[in-house]
Amino acid sequence: MSELVEELGLDRPVLEVARGLLGSSIVAERGDTVLRARIVEAEAYSEDDPASHSYNGPTDRSAVMFGPPGFWYIYKCYGIHWMTNVVCGEPGHGEAVLIRAVEPVSGLDVMTRRRGMEGTDVTNGPGKLSEALGITEDDDRTEISRETGLYLEPGPLDEPVVESTRIGIQEATERPWRFYLEGNDYVSRVKAHDAAG
DNA sequence: TAACCGATTAGCT
DNA sequence: GCTAATCGGTTAA
């Protein structure tokens, strides 16, 4: 197990990881540019979950979810947007965390230019943050490590965490497998019944 | 090999 | 609030 996997506890069950990644940052080092953004919203997906790509076992696309924790699972959604996921849990369990929103920490100018929009619209959604950070299919199945230049950096969690149902799915809609930082401006969407938990 | 459709977004009403 | 954009993965045949 890599040092980073251990440090972030990515080998824990997916719900713990989804909640635990809040406050940590995604770092994208591309050439001279270093982008850093704090995770403020994440969702859990697992094999026994009808809403998950890993449901009903591995396929060509979802195979990485069944591998060891600490790898990126990047897939294209609606033919347009890249979704950024962190493979976690024990190998074979098909677990991953979807990063749904981040808060820019450094490199805001680059992110803003790439997005062609300003303010929270730069990173307040899974497709948006992938574009802002330059995450594409090239990063799919790569290891989360400082060597690859796209990795996670542990950070403190100072705000209350809100528990919620997931966004944009048709199955298992009742599971409270979404987590976000209370009151954060970059959270993609706040539902009326969401409560801190 | 064809048909269906989605872990979304932006722009318009 | 509504919907077009856009295409690879998945499934059924």
mmCIF file of C-alpha atoms (C1' of nucleotides) in Angstrom:
data_model
loop_
_atom_site.group_PDB
_atom_site.id
_atom_site.type_symbol
_atom_site.label_atom_id
_atom_site.label_comp_id
_atom_site.label_asym_id
_atom_site.label_seq_id
_atom_site.Cartn_x
_atom_site.Cartn_y
_atom_site.Cartn_z
ATOM 1 C CA MET A 1 0.000 0.000 0.000
ATOM 2 C CA SER A 2 1.399 3.391 -0.966
ATOM 3 C CA GLU A 3 2.162 6.030 1.624
ATOM 4 C CA LEU A 4 -0.546 8.289 0.263
ATOM 5 C CA VAL A 5 -3.210 5.573 0.426
ATOM 6 C CA GLU A 6 -2.291 4.951 4.024
ATOM 7 C CA GLU A 7 -2.153 8.632 4.905
ATOM 8 C CA LEU A 8 -5.587 9.292 3.407
ATOM 9 C CA GLY A 9 -7.037 5.992 4.589
ATOM 10 C CA LEU A 10 -8.268 5.156 1.094
ATOM 11 C CA ASP A 11 -8.435 1.479 2.032
ATOM 12 C CA ARG A 12 -11.322 2.171 4.406
ATOM 13 C CA PRO A 13 -14.980 1.511 3.437
ATOM 14 C CA VAL A 14 -16.256 3.927 0.797
ATOM 15 C CA LEU A 15 -18.621 5.873 3.057
ATOM 16 C CA GLU A 16 -15.806 6.693 5.452
ATOM 17 C CA VAL A 17 -13.566 7.740 2.584
ATOM 18 C CA ALA A 18 -16.223 9.924 0.957
ATOM 19 C CA ARG A 19 -16.743 11.828 4.193
ATOM 20 C CA GLY A 20 -13.058 11.759 5.060
ATOM 21 C CA LEU A 21 -11.881 13.296 1.786
ATOM 22 C CA LEU A 22 -13.710 16.537 2.561
ATOM 23 C CA GLY A 23 -11.118 19.136 3.485
ATOM 24 C CA SER A 24 -8.333 17.404 1.577
ATOM 25 C CA SER A 25 -7.150 18.822 -1.729
ATOM 26 C CA ILE A 26 -6.688 17.667 -5.297
ATOM 27 C CA VAL A 27 -3.328 18.777 -6.662
ATOM 28 C CA ALA A 28 -2.710 18.885 -10.418
ATOM 29 C CA GLU A 29 0.874 19.560 -11.413
ATOM 30 C CA ARG A 30 1.043 19.986 -15.174
ATOM 31 C CA GLY A 31 4.403 21.303 -16.307
ATOM 32 C CA ASP A 32 5.002 24.611 -14.559
ATOM 33 C CA THR A 33 1.411 24.997 -13.464
ATOM 34 C CA VAL A 34 0.367 23.818 -10.037
ATOM 35 C CA LEU A 35 -3.341 23.756 -9.354
ATOM 36 C CA ARG A 36 -4.706 23.057 -5.914
ATOM 37 C CA ALA A 37 -8.365 22.764 -4.899
ATOM 38 C CA ARG A 38 -10.044 21.727 -1.671
ATOM 39 C CA ILE A 39 -12.722 19.018 -1.796
ATOM 40 C CA VAL A 40 -16.061 20.294 -0.464
ATOM 41 C CA GLU A 41 -18.502 17.707 -1.850
ATOM 42 C CA ALA A 42 -18.266 13.958 -2.584
ATOM 43 C CA GLU A 43 -20.452 10.904 -3.161
ATOM 44 C CA ALA A 44 -19.943 7.192 -2.476
ATOM 45 C CA TYR A 45 -20.572 4.361 -4.960
ATOM 46 C CA SER A 46 -20.135 0.624 -4.424
ATOM 47 C CA GLU A 47 -20.731 -2.768 -6.001
ATOM 48 C CA ASP A 48 -24.004 -3.511 -4.202
ATOM 49 C CA ASP A 49 -25.335 -0.164 -5.379
ATOM 50 C CA PRO A 50 -27.712 -0.058 -8.383
ATOM 51 C CA ALA A 51 -26.582 3.502 -9.129
ATOM 52 C CA SER A 52 -22.929 2.486 -9.448
ATOM 53 C CA HIS A 53 -20.934 1.576 -12.553
ATOM 54 C CA SER A 54 -19.564 -1.324 -10.526
ATOM 55 C CA TYR A 55 -23.050 -2.800 -9.993
ATOM 56 C CA ASN A 56 -23.237 -6.359 -11.373
ATOM 57 C CA GLY A 57 -19.478 -6.777 -11.431
ATOM 58 C CA PRO A 58 -16.588 -5.380 -13.418
ATOM 59 C CA THR A 59 -16.767 -4.275 -17.066
ATOM 60 C CA ASP A 60 -14.030 -2.820 -19.268
ATOM 61 C CA ARG A 61 -14.841 0.648 -18.033
ATOM 62 C CA SER A 62 -15.378 -0.078 -14.350
ATOM 63 C CA ALA A 63 -12.579 -2.623 -13.887
ATOM 64 C CA VAL A 64 -10.378 -0.072 -12.149
ATOM 65 C CA MET A 65 -12.994 0.230 -9.394
ATOM 66 C CA PHE A 66 -12.309 -3.407 -8.499
ATOM 67 C CA GLY A 67 -8.563 -2.919 -8.292
ATOM 68 C CA PRO A 68 -6.504 -1.636 -5.360
ATOM 69 C CA PRO A 69 -7.388 1.709 -3.729
ATOM 70 C CA GLY A 70 -5.450 4.820 -4.672
ATOM 71 C CA PHE A 71 -6.188 5.018 -8.401
ATOM 72 C CA TRP A 72 -8.232 7.468 -10.469
ATOM 73 C CA TYR A 73 -11.400 6.376 -12.213
ATOM 74 C CA ILE A 74 -12.231 8.973 -14.858
ATOM 75 C CA TYR A 75 -15.183 8.490 -17.172
ATOM 76 C CA LYS A 76 -17.079 10.570 -19.703
ATOM 77 C CA CYS A 77 -20.654 11.500 -18.921
ATOM 78 C CA TYR A 78 -23.304 12.564 -21.441
ATOM 79 C CA GLY A 79 -20.598 12.422 -24.103
ATOM 80 C CA ILE A 80 -19.225 15.722 -22.874
ATOM 81 C CA HIS A 81 -18.026 15.878 -19.290
ATOM 82 C CA TRP A 82 -15.266 14.054 -17.445
ATOM 83 C CA MET A 83 -16.105 12.758 -13.953
ATOM 84 C CA THR A 84 -13.335 12.388 -11.379
ATOM 85 C CA ASN A 85 -13.469 9.439 -8.973
ATOM 86 C CA VAL A 86 -11.135 8.029 -6.308
ATOM 87 C CA VAL A 87 -10.979 4.225 -6.102
ATOM 88 C CA CYS A 88 -11.067 3.138 -2.468
ATOM 89 C CA GLY A 89 -11.948 0.272 -0.143
ATOM 90 C CA GLU A 90 -10.644 -3.270 -0.360
ATOM 91 C CA PRO A 91 -9.734 -4.639 -3.780
ATOM 92 C CA GLY A 92 -12.685 -6.465 -5.335
ATOM 93 C CA HIS A 93 -15.374 -4.385 -3.644
ATOM 94 C CA GLY A 94 -15.900 -2.003 -6.568
ATOM 95 C CA GLU A 95 -15.902 1.115 -4.433
ATOM 96 C CA ALA A 96 -15.155 4.681 -5.520
ATOM 97 C CA VAL A 97 -15.813 8.257 -4.444
ATOM 98 C CA LEU A 98 -17.071 10.806 -6.965
ATOM 99 C CA ILE A 99 -15.590 14.262 -6.372
ATOM 100 C CA ARG A 100 -18.529 16.582 -6.989
ATOM 101 C CA ALA A 101 -17.192 20.006 -6.018
ATOM 102 C CA VAL A 102 -13.967 21.693 -4.979
ATOM 103 C CA GLU A 103 -12.885 25.133 -3.800
ATOM 104 C CA PRO A 104 -9.903 26.645 -5.668
ATOM 105 C CA VAL A 105 -6.859 27.200 -3.441
ATOM 106 C CA SER A 106 -4.147 28.075 -5.942
ATOM 107 C CA GLY A 107 -4.010 28.527 -9.702
ATOM 108 C CA LEU A 108 -7.418 30.201 -9.824
ATOM 109 C CA ASP A 109 -6.417 32.210 -12.902
ATOM 110 C CA VAL A 110 -5.718 29.066 -14.918
ATOM 111 C CA MET A 111 -8.925 27.396 -13.765
ATOM 112 C CA THR A 112 -10.993 30.467 -14.568
ATOM 113 C CA ARG A 113 -9.461 30.727 -18.063
ATOM 114 C CA ARG A 114 -10.100 27.063 -18.801
ATOM 115 C CA ARG A 115 -13.700 27.292 -17.678
ATOM 116 C CA GLY A 116 -14.526 30.558 -19.379
ATOM 117 C CA MET A 117 -16.602 31.423 -16.346
ATOM 118 C CA GLU A 118 -16.003 33.135 -13.024
ATOM 119 C CA GLY A 119 -16.875 32.687 -9.367
ATOM 120 C CA THR A 120 -18.290 29.454 -8.015
ATOM 121 C CA ASP A 121 -19.127 28.242 -11.545
ATOM 122 C CA VAL A 122 -15.430 27.470 -11.994
ATOM 123 C CA THR A 123 -15.550 24.312 -9.822
ATOM 124 C CA ASN A 124 -19.035 23.776 -8.336
ATOM 125 C CA GLY A 125 -19.845 20.564 -10.211
ATOM 126 C CA PRO A 126 -18.160 17.254 -11.141
ATOM 127 C CA GLY A 127 -17.748 18.139 -14.825
ATOM 128 C CA LYS A 128 -16.694 21.678 -14.011
ATOM 129 C CA LEU A 129 -13.919 20.766 -11.598
ATOM 130 C CA SER A 130 -12.528 18.177 -14.001
ATOM 131 C CA GLU A 131 -12.287 20.801 -16.722
ATOM 132 C CA ALA A 132 -10.799 23.397 -14.365
ATOM 133 C CA LEU A 133 -8.120 20.972 -13.164
ATOM 134 C CA GLY A 134 -7.475 19.539 -16.622
ATOM 135 C CA ILE A 135 -8.525 16.002 -15.696
ATOM 136 C CA THR A 136 -9.346 13.813 -18.722
ATOM 137 C CA GLU A 137 -9.295 10.197 -19.934
ATOM 138 C CA ASP A 138 -5.490 10.427 -19.857
ATOM 139 C CA ASP A 139 -5.753 10.269 -16.069
ATOM 140 C CA ASP A 140 -8.106 7.287 -16.009
ATOM 141 C CA ARG A 141 -6.621 4.291 -14.185
ATOM 142 C CA THR A 142 -3.467 6.195 -13.219
ATOM 143 C CA GLU A 143 -2.137 6.010 -9.687
ATOM 144 C CA ILE A 144 -2.872 8.751 -7.183
ATOM 145 C CA SER A 145 0.698 9.752 -6.354
ATOM 146 C CA ARG A 146 3.034 12.734 -6.378
ATOM 147 C CA GLU A 147 4.936 11.035 -9.202
ATOM 148 C CA THR A 148 2.026 11.148 -11.651
ATOM 149 C CA GLY A 149 1.402 14.834 -10.914
ATOM 150 C CA LEU A 150 -2.265 14.305 -10.079
ATOM 151 C CA TYR A 151 -2.778 13.437 -6.463
ATOM 152 C CA LEU A 152 -4.515 14.131 -3.178
ATOM 153 C CA GLU A 153 -3.119 16.154 -0.319
ATOM 154 C CA PRO A 154 -4.520 15.539 3.184
ATOM 155 C CA GLY A 155 -6.032 18.617 4.796
ATOM 156 C CA PRO A 156 -7.927 19.604 7.938
ATOM 157 C CA LEU A 157 -11.690 19.409 8.176
ATOM 158 C CA ASP A 158 -12.940 22.398 10.148
ATOM 159 C CA GLU A 159 -16.556 22.737 9.065
ATOM 160 C CA PRO A 160 -19.630 20.631 9.893
ATOM 161 C CA VAL A 161 -20.408 17.917 7.319
ATOM 162 C CA VAL A 162 -23.878 17.653 5.815
ATOM 163 C CA GLU A 163 -25.275 14.269 4.775
ATOM 164 C CA SER A 164 -27.504 14.081 1.717
ATOM 165 C CA THR A 165 -28.941 11.852 -0.966
ATOM 166 C CA ARG A 166 -26.986 11.694 -4.218
ATOM 167 C CA ILE A 167 -27.494 13.839 -7.317
ATOM 168 C CA GLY A 168 -28.460 12.826 -10.826
ATOM 169 C CA ILE A 169 -29.079 9.106 -10.292
ATOM 170 C CA GLN A 170 -32.214 7.015 -10.959
ATOM 171 C CA GLU A 171 -31.565 4.051 -8.635
ATOM 172 C CA ALA A 172 -30.996 3.857 -4.878
ATOM 173 C CA THR A 173 -31.930 7.521 -4.671
ATOM 174 C CA GLU A 174 -32.754 7.244 -0.969
ATOM 175 C CA ARG A 175 -29.246 6.352 0.213
ATOM 176 C CA PRO A 176 -27.588 9.220 2.124
ATOM 177 C CA TRP A 177 -24.248 8.697 0.399
ATOM 178 C CA ARG A 178 -23.448 12.310 -0.445
ATOM 179 C CA PHE A 179 -21.425 14.552 1.858
ATOM 180 C CA TYR A 180 -20.579 18.227 1.706
ATOM 181 C CA LEU A 181 -19.266 21.080 3.828
ATOM 182 C CA GLU A 182 -22.054 23.064 5.427
ATOM 183 C CA GLY A 183 -22.441 26.551 4.030
ATOM 184 C CA ASN A 184 -19.663 26.247 1.450
ATOM 185 C CA ASP A 185 -20.317 28.380 -1.639
ATOM 186 C CA TYR A 186 -18.897 25.794 -4.034
ATOM 187 C CA VAL A 187 -21.295 22.971 -3.140
ATOM 188 C CA SER A 188 -23.093 22.058 -6.372
ATOM 189 C CA ARG A 189 -26.582 21.907 -4.973
ATOM 190 C CA VAL A 190 -28.267 22.137 -1.584
ATOM 191 C CA LYS A 191 -31.483 20.201 -1.045
ATOM 192 C CA ALA A 192 -34.134 21.557 1.280
ATOM 193 C CA HIS A 193 -34.190 18.505 3.556
ATOM 194 C CA ASP A 194 -30.406 18.134 3.882
ATOM 195 C CA ALA A 195 -29.279 18.096 7.492
ATOM 196 C CA ALA A 196 -25.935 18.077 9.241
ATOM 197 C CA GLY A 197 -25.000 14.609 10.385
ATOM 198 C "C1'" DT B 1 -23.859 -4.178 -35.026
ATOM 199 C "C1'" DA B 2 -27.646 -1.209 -33.596
ATOM 200 C "C1'" DA B 3 -30.029 1.134 -30.247
ATOM 201 C "C1'" DC B 4 -30.321 3.252 -25.933
ATOM 202 C "C1'" DC B 5 -28.953 6.465 -22.502
ATOM 203 C "C1'" DG B 6 -26.368 8.784 -18.738
ATOM 204 C "C1'" DA B 7 -22.958 10.009 -11.319
ATOM 205 C "C1'" DT B 8 -23.945 17.091 -16.483
ATOM 206 C "C1'" DT B 9 -23.828 21.686 -18.084
ATOM 207 C "C1'" DA B 10 -25.088 26.052 -20.215
ATOM 208 C "C1'" DG B 11 -28.210 28.868 -22.226
ATOM 209 C "C1'" DC B 12 -32.711 30.285 -22.892
ATOM 210 C "C1'" DT B 13 -37.815 31.038 -21.318
ATOM 211 C "C1'" DG C 1 -37.865 25.443 -15.169
ATOM 212 C "C1'" DC C 2 -36.674 23.144 -19.718
ATOM 213 C "C1'" DT C 3 -33.737 21.050 -22.946
ATOM 214 C "C1'" DA C 4 -30.069 20.497 -26.548
ATOM 215 C "C1'" DA C 5 -25.425 19.051 -26.831
ATOM 216 C "C1'" DT C 6 -22.759 14.754 -27.795
ATOM 217 C "C1'" DC C 7 -20.565 10.011 -27.672
ATOM 218 C "C1'" DG C 8 -18.622 5.839 -25.586
ATOM 219 C "C1'" DG C 9 -20.110 2.080 -22.638
ATOM 220 C "C1'" DT C 10 -23.352 -1.346 -22.261
ATOM 221 C "C1'" DT C 11 -26.707 -4.502 -23.675
ATOM 222 C "C1'" DA C 12 -29.589 -7.157 -26.608
ATOM 223 C "C1'" DA C 13 -29.837 -9.530 -30.849
#
